[in-house]
Amino acid sequence: MKSEMYCLRAATTFVLKLSLCVVWVAACKPESKSTFTDTKAVPKEYATTFKLRPCEVMIVEDYGKLSDASDNTPPKAIREVRDEATLHQILTLAAALPDEGQIMKKMAGDVPLLRTTLMYADDTIFFDYYNASVKTPSTSFYANPPQEEKALYELLQSLIK
């Protein structure tokens, strides 16, 4: 009887320890987050200001040419950004940009396009860099680009490399 109780207690202890191990391993497993890759299918609007509100998810897409963003061609590179520090850095640089530029540009040919899409629960907005120049919310470009324009472009590029 004593040996049966010992075996039962040992088996129960083993099962309990095994269960705890399974729970611990599951808790330590990195959370898998789905990557949003099709911003073309989402209704969105161009940013009306660079004073953007914080978001939980930002998608950065690099298109080899402008026309790729409007057809079924996938981007050359895509990155989903969720890191709060990185999001804050991007939004801070964007907020330093004036909403109006001084010149209009006609894109000669199919220039490279870098699209940044901010995903909100109630809205989706985006802004674009055409050939390394940001298109302002007023649909113009800067005659004398502020240093934040280049810094933001370089940061976004570093995320998709």
PDB file of N, CA and C in Angstrom, residues 29-103:
ATOM      1  N   LYS A  29       7.474  31.402 -25.467  1.00  0.00           N
ATOM      2  CA  LYS A  29       7.523  31.383 -26.929  1.00  0.00           C
ATOM      3  C   LYS A  29       7.199  32.783 -27.439  1.00  0.00           C
ATOM      4  N   PRO A  30       8.025  33.327 -28.354  1.00  0.00           N
ATOM      5  CA  PRO A  30       7.728  34.664 -28.866  1.00  0.00           C
ATOM      6  C   PRO A  30       6.364  34.689 -29.540  1.00  0.00           C
ATOM      7  N   GLU A  31       5.662  35.778 -29.292  1.00  0.00           N
ATOM      8  CA  GLU A  31       4.328  35.924 -29.877  1.00  0.00           C
ATOM      9  C   GLU A  31       4.457  36.067 -31.383  1.00  0.00           C
ATOM     10  N   SER A  32       3.729  35.275 -32.093  1.00  0.00           N
ATOM     11  CA  SER A  32       3.773  35.398 -33.551  1.00  0.00           C
ATOM     12  C   SER A  32       2.723  36.413 -33.969  1.00  0.00           C
ATOM     13  N   LYS A  33       3.194  37.419 -34.684  1.00  0.00           N
ATOM     14  CA  LYS A  33       2.286  38.465 -35.154  1.00  0.00           C
ATOM     15  C   LYS A  33       2.185  38.336 -36.659  1.00  0.00           C
ATOM     16  N   SER A  34       0.981  38.384 -37.129  1.00  0.00           N
ATOM     17  CA  SER A  34       0.816  38.283 -38.563  1.00  0.00           C
ATOM     18  C   SER A  34       1.338  39.567 -39.204  1.00  0.00           C
ATOM     19  N   THR A  35       1.953  39.438 -40.331  1.00  0.00           N
ATOM     20  CA  THR A  35       2.469  40.586 -41.042  1.00  0.00           C
ATOM     21  C   THR A  35       1.442  41.026 -42.059  1.00  0.00           C
ATOM     22  N   PHE A  36       1.086  42.280 -41.993  1.00  0.00           N
ATOM     23  CA  PHE A  36       0.136  42.850 -42.925  1.00  0.00           C
ATOM     24  C   PHE A  36       0.915  43.207 -44.175  1.00  0.00           C
ATOM     25  N   THR A  37       0.599  42.588 -45.275  1.00  0.00           N
ATOM     26  CA  THR A  37       1.403  42.815 -46.468  1.00  0.00           C
ATOM     27  C   THR A  37       0.644  43.430 -47.627  1.00  0.00           C
ATOM     28  N   ASP A  38      -0.656  43.568 -47.539  1.00  0.00           N
ATOM     29  CA  ASP A  38      -1.401  44.067 -48.684  1.00  0.00           C
ATOM     30  C   ASP A  38      -2.090  45.387 -48.357  1.00  0.00           C
ATOM     31  N   THR A  39      -1.329  46.464 -48.363  1.00  0.00           N
ATOM     32  CA  THR A  39      -1.937  47.766 -48.080  1.00  0.00           C
ATOM     33  C   THR A  39      -2.750  48.270 -49.265  1.00  0.00           C
ATOM     34  N   LYS A  40      -2.560  47.659 -50.420  1.00  0.00           N
ATOM     35  CA  LYS A  40      -3.325  48.074 -51.601  1.00  0.00           C
ATOM     36  C   LYS A  40      -4.810  47.760 -51.446  1.00  0.00           C
ATOM     37  N   ALA A  41      -5.133  46.747 -50.662  1.00  0.00           N
ATOM     38  CA  ALA A  41      -6.525  46.314 -50.509  1.00  0.00           C
ATOM     39  C   ALA A  41      -7.272  47.091 -49.432  1.00  0.00           C
ATOM     40  N   VAL A  42      -6.583  47.972 -48.717  1.00  0.00           N
ATOM     41  CA  VAL A  42      -7.197  48.708 -47.608  1.00  0.00           C
ATOM     42  C   VAL A  42      -7.554  50.120 -48.060  1.00  0.00           C
ATOM     43  N   PRO A  43      -8.787  50.571 -47.771  1.00  0.00           N
ATOM     44  CA  PRO A  43      -9.112  51.968 -48.091  1.00  0.00           C
ATOM     45  C   PRO A  43      -8.252  52.893 -47.222  1.00  0.00           C
ATOM     46  N   LYS A  44      -7.623  53.850 -47.847  1.00  0.00           N
ATOM     47  CA  LYS A  44      -6.745  54.757 -47.112  1.00  0.00           C
ATOM     48  C   LYS A  44      -6.740  56.122 -47.780  1.00  0.00           C
ATOM     49  N   GLU A  45      -6.274  57.111 -47.035  1.00  0.00           N
ATOM     50  CA  GLU A  45      -6.200  58.469 -47.544  1.00  0.00           C
ATOM     51  C   GLU A  45      -4.811  59.025 -47.319  1.00  0.00           C
ATOM     52  N   TYR A  46      -4.427  59.955 -48.184  1.00  0.00           N
ATOM     53  CA  TYR A  46      -3.134  60.602 -48.006  1.00  0.00           C
ATOM     54  C   TYR A  46      -3.198  61.480 -46.761  1.00  0.00           C
ATOM     55  N   ALA A  47      -2.118  61.544 -46.028  1.00  0.00           N
ATOM     56  CA  ALA A  47      -2.059  62.331 -44.794  1.00  0.00           C
ATOM     57  C   ALA A  47      -2.425  63.789 -45.076  1.00  0.00           C
ATOM     58  N   THR A  48      -3.255  64.364 -44.221  1.00  0.00           N
ATOM     59  CA  THR A  48      -3.628  65.773 -44.364  1.00  0.00           C
ATOM     60  C   THR A  48      -2.678  66.673 -43.581  1.00  0.00           C
ATOM     61  N   THR A  49      -1.830  66.068 -42.755  1.00  0.00           N
ATOM     62  CA  THR A  49      -0.821  66.780 -41.985  1.00  0.00           C
ATOM     63  C   THR A  49       0.289  65.800 -41.621  1.00  0.00           C
ATOM     64  N   PHE A  50       1.469  66.347 -41.349  1.00  0.00           N
ATOM     65  CA  PHE A  50       2.558  65.503 -40.848  1.00  0.00           C
ATOM     66  C   PHE A  50       2.534  65.426 -39.318  1.00  0.00           C
ATOM     67  N   LYS A  51       1.590  66.113 -38.689  1.00  0.00           N
ATOM     68  CA  LYS A  51       1.402  65.995 -37.234  1.00  0.00           C
ATOM     69  C   LYS A  51       0.531  64.769 -37.004  1.00  0.00           C
ATOM     70  N   LEU A  52       1.135  63.609 -37.107  1.00  0.00           N
ATOM     71  CA  LEU A  52       0.419  62.333 -37.097  1.00  0.00           C
ATOM     72  C   LEU A  52       0.226  61.821 -35.679  1.00  0.00           C
ATOM     73  N   ARG A  53      -0.919  61.230 -35.434  1.00  0.00           N
ATOM     74  CA  ARG A  53      -1.175  60.654 -34.112  1.00  0.00           C
ATOM     75  C   ARG A  53      -0.491  59.286 -34.024  1.00  0.00           C
ATOM     76  N   PRO A  54      -0.127  58.902 -32.811  1.00  0.00           N
ATOM     77  CA  PRO A  54       0.546  57.607 -32.639  1.00  0.00           C
ATOM     78  C   PRO A  54      -0.323  56.450 -33.140  1.00  0.00           C
ATOM     79  N   CYS A  55       0.342  55.441 -33.673  1.00  0.00           N
ATOM     80  CA  CYS A  55      -0.345  54.246 -34.145  1.00  0.00           C
ATOM     81  C   CYS A  55       0.369  53.024 -33.580  1.00  0.00           C
ATOM     82  N   GLU A  56      -0.277  51.895 -33.641  1.00  0.00           N
ATOM     83  CA  GLU A  56       0.331  50.655 -33.162  1.00  0.00           C
ATOM     84  C   GLU A  56       1.086  49.935 -34.261  1.00  0.00           C
ATOM     85  N   VAL A  57       0.670  50.144 -35.510  1.00  0.00           N
ATOM     86  CA  VAL A  57       1.279  49.450 -36.641  1.00  0.00           C
ATOM     87  C   VAL A  57       1.537  50.436 -37.774  1.00  0.00           C
ATOM     88  N   MET A  58       2.745  50.358 -38.308  1.00  0.00           N
ATOM     89  CA  MET A  58       3.120  51.158 -39.459  1.00  0.00           C
ATOM     90  C   MET A  58       3.732  50.202 -40.486  1.00  0.00           C
ATOM     91  N   ILE A  59       3.351  50.362 -41.725  1.00  0.00           N
ATOM     92  CA  ILE A  59       3.873  49.524 -42.803  1.00  0.00           C
ATOM     93  C   ILE A  59       4.733  50.400 -43.711  1.00  0.00           C
ATOM     94  N   VAL A  60       5.960  49.976 -43.946  1.00  0.00           N
ATOM     95  CA  VAL A  60       6.858  50.692 -44.854  1.00  0.00           C
ATOM     96  C   VAL A  60       7.077  49.792 -46.068  1.00  0.00           C
ATOM     97  N   GLU A  61       6.780  50.341 -47.250  1.00  0.00           N
ATOM     98  CA  GLU A  61       6.909  49.571 -48.490  1.00  0.00           C
ATOM     99  C   GLU A  61       7.830  50.295 -49.457  1.00  0.00           C
ATOM    100  N   ASP A  62       8.705  49.539 -50.088  1.00  0.00           N
ATOM    101  CA  ASP A  62       9.625  50.073 -51.074  1.00  0.00           C
ATOM    102  C   ASP A  62       9.253  49.508 -52.439  1.00  0.00           C
ATOM    103  N   TYR A  63       8.806  50.395 -53.321  1.00  0.00           N
ATOM    104  CA  TYR A  63       8.450  49.999 -54.682  1.00  0.00           C
ATOM    105  C   TYR A  63       9.556  50.457 -55.630  1.00  0.00           C
ATOM    106  N   GLY A  64       9.939  49.585 -56.540  1.00  0.00           N
ATOM    107  CA  GLY A  64      10.968  49.920 -57.514  1.00  0.00           C
ATOM    108  C   GLY A  64      10.554  51.077 -58.399  1.00  0.00           C
ATOM    109  N   LYS A  65       9.257  51.138 -58.672  1.00  0.00           N
ATOM    110  CA  LYS A  65       8.748  52.233 -59.494  1.00  0.00           C
ATOM    111  C   LYS A  65       7.343  52.599 -59.055  1.00  0.00           C
ATOM    112  N   LEU A  66       7.029  53.843 -59.274  1.00  0.00           N
ATOM    113  CA  LEU A  66       5.754  54.426 -58.869  1.00  0.00           C
ATOM    114  C   LEU A  66       4.553  53.617 -59.338  1.00  0.00           C
ATOM    115  N   SER A  67       4.574  53.143 -60.553  1.00  0.00           N
ATOM    116  CA  SER A  67       3.426  52.413 -61.096  1.00  0.00           C
ATOM    117  C   SER A  67       3.184  51.083 -60.379  1.00  0.00           C
ATOM    118  N   ASP A  68       4.212  50.518 -59.748  1.00  0.00           N
ATOM    119  CA  ASP A  68       4.042  49.251 -59.026  1.00  0.00           C
ATOM    120  C   ASP A  68       3.067  49.380 -57.857  1.00  0.00           C
ATOM    121  N   ALA A  69       2.972  50.565 -57.280  1.00  0.00           N
ATOM    122  CA  ALA A  69       2.088  50.772 -56.134  1.00  0.00           C
ATOM    123  C   ALA A  69       0.619  50.743 -56.525  1.00  0.00           C
ATOM    124  N   SER A  70       0.329  50.978 -57.795  1.00  0.00           N
ATOM    125  CA  SER A  70      -1.075  51.016 -58.220  1.00  0.00           C
ATOM    126  C   SER A  70      -1.512  49.767 -58.978  1.00  0.00           C
ATOM    127  N   ASP A  71      -0.576  48.895 -59.309  1.00  0.00           N
ATOM    128  CA  ASP A  71      -0.980  47.657 -59.975  1.00  0.00           C
ATOM    129  C   ASP A  71      -0.791  46.467 -59.025  1.00  0.00           C
ATOM    130  N   ASN A  72      -0.745  45.286 -59.549  1.00  0.00           N
ATOM    131  CA  ASN A  72      -0.637  44.088 -58.701  1.00  0.00           C
ATOM    132  C   ASN A  72       0.793  43.693 -58.369  1.00  0.00           C
ATOM    133  N   THR A  73       1.743  44.527 -58.684  1.00  0.00           N
ATOM    134  CA  THR A  73       3.140  44.230 -58.395  1.00  0.00           C
ATOM    135  C   THR A  73       3.405  44.415 -56.905  1.00  0.00           C
ATOM    136  N   PRO A  74       3.953  43.400 -56.249  1.00  0.00           N
ATOM    137  CA  PRO A  74       4.262  43.555 -54.829  1.00  0.00           C
ATOM    138  C   PRO A  74       5.471  44.479 -54.641  1.00  0.00           C
ATOM    139  N   PRO A  75       5.621  45.060 -53.467  1.00  0.00           N
ATOM    140  CA  PRO A  75       6.787  45.916 -53.221  1.00  0.00           C
ATOM    141  C   PRO A  75       8.076  45.097 -53.235  1.00  0.00           C
ATOM    142  N   LYS A  76       9.193  45.787 -53.516  1.00  0.00           N
ATOM    143  CA  LYS A  76      10.507  45.135 -53.470  1.00  0.00           C
ATOM    144  C   LYS A  76      10.817  44.698 -52.049  1.00  0.00           C
ATOM    145  N   ALA A  77      10.406  45.510 -51.100  1.00  0.00           N
ATOM    146  CA  ALA A  77      10.636  45.224 -49.680  1.00  0.00           C
ATOM    147  C   ALA A  77       9.473  45.785 -48.888  1.00  0.00           C
ATOM    148  N   ILE A  78       9.165  45.127 -47.780  1.00  0.00           N
ATOM    149  CA  ILE A  78       8.070  45.575 -46.911  1.00  0.00           C
ATOM    150  C   ILE A  78       8.459  45.288 -45.470  1.00  0.00           C
ATOM    151  N   ARG A  79       8.055  46.177 -44.568  1.00  0.00           N
ATOM    152  CA  ARG A  79       8.367  45.989 -43.151  1.00  0.00           C
ATOM    153  C   ARG A  79       7.208  46.481 -42.320  1.00  0.00           C
ATOM    154  N   GLU A  80       6.793  45.664 -41.385  1.00  0.00           N
ATOM    155  CA  GLU A  80       5.777  46.050 -40.416  1.00  0.00           C
ATOM    156  C   GLU A  80       6.512  46.542 -39.179  1.00  0.00           C
ATOM    157  N   VAL A  81       6.202  47.754 -38.738  1.00  0.00           N
ATOM    158  CA  VAL A  81       6.876  48.358 -37.583  1.00  0.00           C
ATOM    159  C   VAL A  81       5.884  48.443 -36.430  1.00  0.00           C
ATOM    160  N   ARG A  82       6.269  47.850 -35.289  1.00  0.00           N
ATOM    161  CA  ARG A  82       5.442  47.895 -34.082  1.00  0.00           C
ATOM    162  C   ARG A  82       6.209  48.427 -32.870  1.00  0.00           C
ATOM    163  N   ASP A  83       7.502  48.529 -32.995  1.00  0.00           N
ATOM    164  CA  ASP A  83       8.344  48.976 -31.888  1.00  0.00           C
ATOM    165  C   ASP A  83       8.011  50.427 -31.532  1.00  0.00           C
ATOM    166  N   GLU A  84       7.637  50.647 -30.272  1.00  0.00           N
ATOM    167  CA  GLU A  84       7.188  51.983 -29.852  1.00  0.00           C
ATOM    168  C   GLU A  84       8.255  53.046 -30.030  1.00  0.00           C
ATOM    169  N   ALA A  85       9.497  52.715 -29.733  1.00  0.00           N
ATOM    170  CA  ALA A  85      10.584  53.696 -29.855  1.00  0.00           C
ATOM    171  C   ALA A  85      10.781  54.102 -31.315  1.00  0.00           C
ATOM    172  N   THR A  86      10.747  53.136 -32.208  1.00  0.00           N
ATOM    173  CA  THR A  86      10.909  53.423 -33.636  1.00  0.00           C
ATOM    174  C   THR A  86       9.727  54.231 -34.155  1.00  0.00           C
ATOM    175  N   LEU A  87       8.515  53.826 -33.763  1.00  0.00           N
ATOM    176  CA  LEU A  87       7.319  54.573 -34.177  1.00  0.00           C
ATOM    177  C   LEU A  87       7.407  56.021 -33.687  1.00  0.00           C
ATOM    178  N   HIS A  88       7.826  56.209 -32.458  1.00  0.00           N
ATOM    179  CA  HIS A  88       7.950  57.559 -31.896  1.00  0.00           C
ATOM    180  C   HIS A  88       8.973  58.382 -32.678  1.00  0.00           C
ATOM    181  N   GLN A  89      10.095  57.762 -33.016  1.00  0.00           N
ATOM    182  CA  GLN A  89      11.139  58.450 -33.771  1.00  0.00           C
ATOM    183  C   GLN A  89      10.627  58.877 -35.150  1.00  0.00           C
ATOM    184  N   ILE A  90       9.910  57.999 -35.823  1.00  0.00           N
ATOM    185  CA  ILE A  90       9.347  58.321 -37.141  1.00  0.00           C
ATOM    186  C   ILE A  90       8.343  59.464 -37.027  1.00  0.00           C
ATOM    187  N   LEU A  91       7.432  59.366 -36.060  1.00  0.00           N
ATOM    188  CA  LEU A  91       6.401  60.400 -35.906  1.00  0.00           C
ATOM    189  C   LEU A  91       7.006  61.748 -35.511  1.00  0.00           C
ATOM    190  N   THR A  92       8.065  61.736 -34.717  1.00  0.00           N
ATOM    191  CA  THR A  92       8.729  62.975 -34.312  1.00  0.00           C
ATOM    192  C   THR A  92       9.377  63.659 -35.520  1.00  0.00           C
ATOM    193  N   LEU A  93      10.071  62.871 -36.344  1.00  0.00           N
ATOM    194  CA  LEU A  93      10.683  63.448 -37.548  1.00  0.00           C
ATOM    195  C   LEU A  93       9.608  63.970 -38.504  1.00  0.00           C
ATOM    196  N   ALA A  94       8.541  63.213 -38.687  1.00  0.00           N
ATOM    197  CA  ALA A  94       7.462  63.644 -39.577  1.00  0.00           C
ATOM    198  C   ALA A  94       6.819  64.934 -39.072  1.00  0.00           C
ATOM    199  N   ALA A  95       6.610  65.035 -37.764  1.00  0.00           N
ATOM    200  CA  ALA A  95       5.963  66.216 -37.187  1.00  0.00           C
ATOM    201  C   ALA A  95       6.795  67.481 -37.405  1.00  0.00           C
ATOM    202  N   ALA A  96       8.097  67.338 -37.602  1.00  0.00           N
ATOM    203  CA  ALA A  96       8.971  68.486 -37.832  1.00  0.00           C
ATOM    204  C   ALA A  96       8.900  68.991 -39.279  1.00  0.00           C
ATOM    205  N   LEU A  97       8.258  68.222 -40.162  1.00  0.00           N
ATOM    206  CA  LEU A  97       8.153  68.618 -41.568  1.00  0.00           C
ATOM    207  C   LEU A  97       6.996  69.588 -41.779  1.00  0.00           C
ATOM    208  N   PRO A  98       7.221  70.638 -42.551  1.00  0.00           N
ATOM    209  CA  PRO A  98       6.108  71.531 -42.894  1.00  0.00           C
ATOM    210  C   PRO A  98       5.085  70.794 -43.760  1.00  0.00           C
ATOM    211  N   ASP A  99       3.817  71.127 -43.592  1.00  0.00           N
ATOM    212  CA  ASP A  99       2.751  70.478 -44.365  1.00  0.00           C
ATOM    213  C   ASP A  99       2.672  70.990 -45.800  1.00  0.00           C
ATOM    214  N   GLU A 100       3.345  72.108 -46.089  1.00  0.00           N
ATOM    215  CA  GLU A 100       3.319  72.660 -47.440  1.00  0.00           C
ATOM    216  C   GLU A 100       4.728  72.839 -47.969  1.00  0.00           C
ATOM    217  N   GLY A 101       4.878  72.476 -49.224  1.00  0.00           N
ATOM    218  CA  GLY A 101       6.133  72.723 -49.911  1.00  0.00           C
ATOM    219  C   GLY A 101       5.989  73.944 -50.794  1.00  0.00           C
ATOM    220  N   GLN A 102       7.074  74.275 -51.503  1.00  0.00           N
ATOM    221  CA  GLN A 102       7.054  75.482 -52.326  1.00  0.00           C
ATOM    222  C   GLN A 102       6.985  75.185 -53.819  1.00  0.00           C
ATOM    223  N   ILE A 103       7.224  73.938 -54.215  1.00  0.00           N
ATOM    224  CA  ILE A 103       7.283  73.645 -55.642  1.00  0.00           C
ATOM    225  C   ILE A 103       6.452  72.406 -55.985  1.00  0.00           C
TER     226      ILE A 103
END
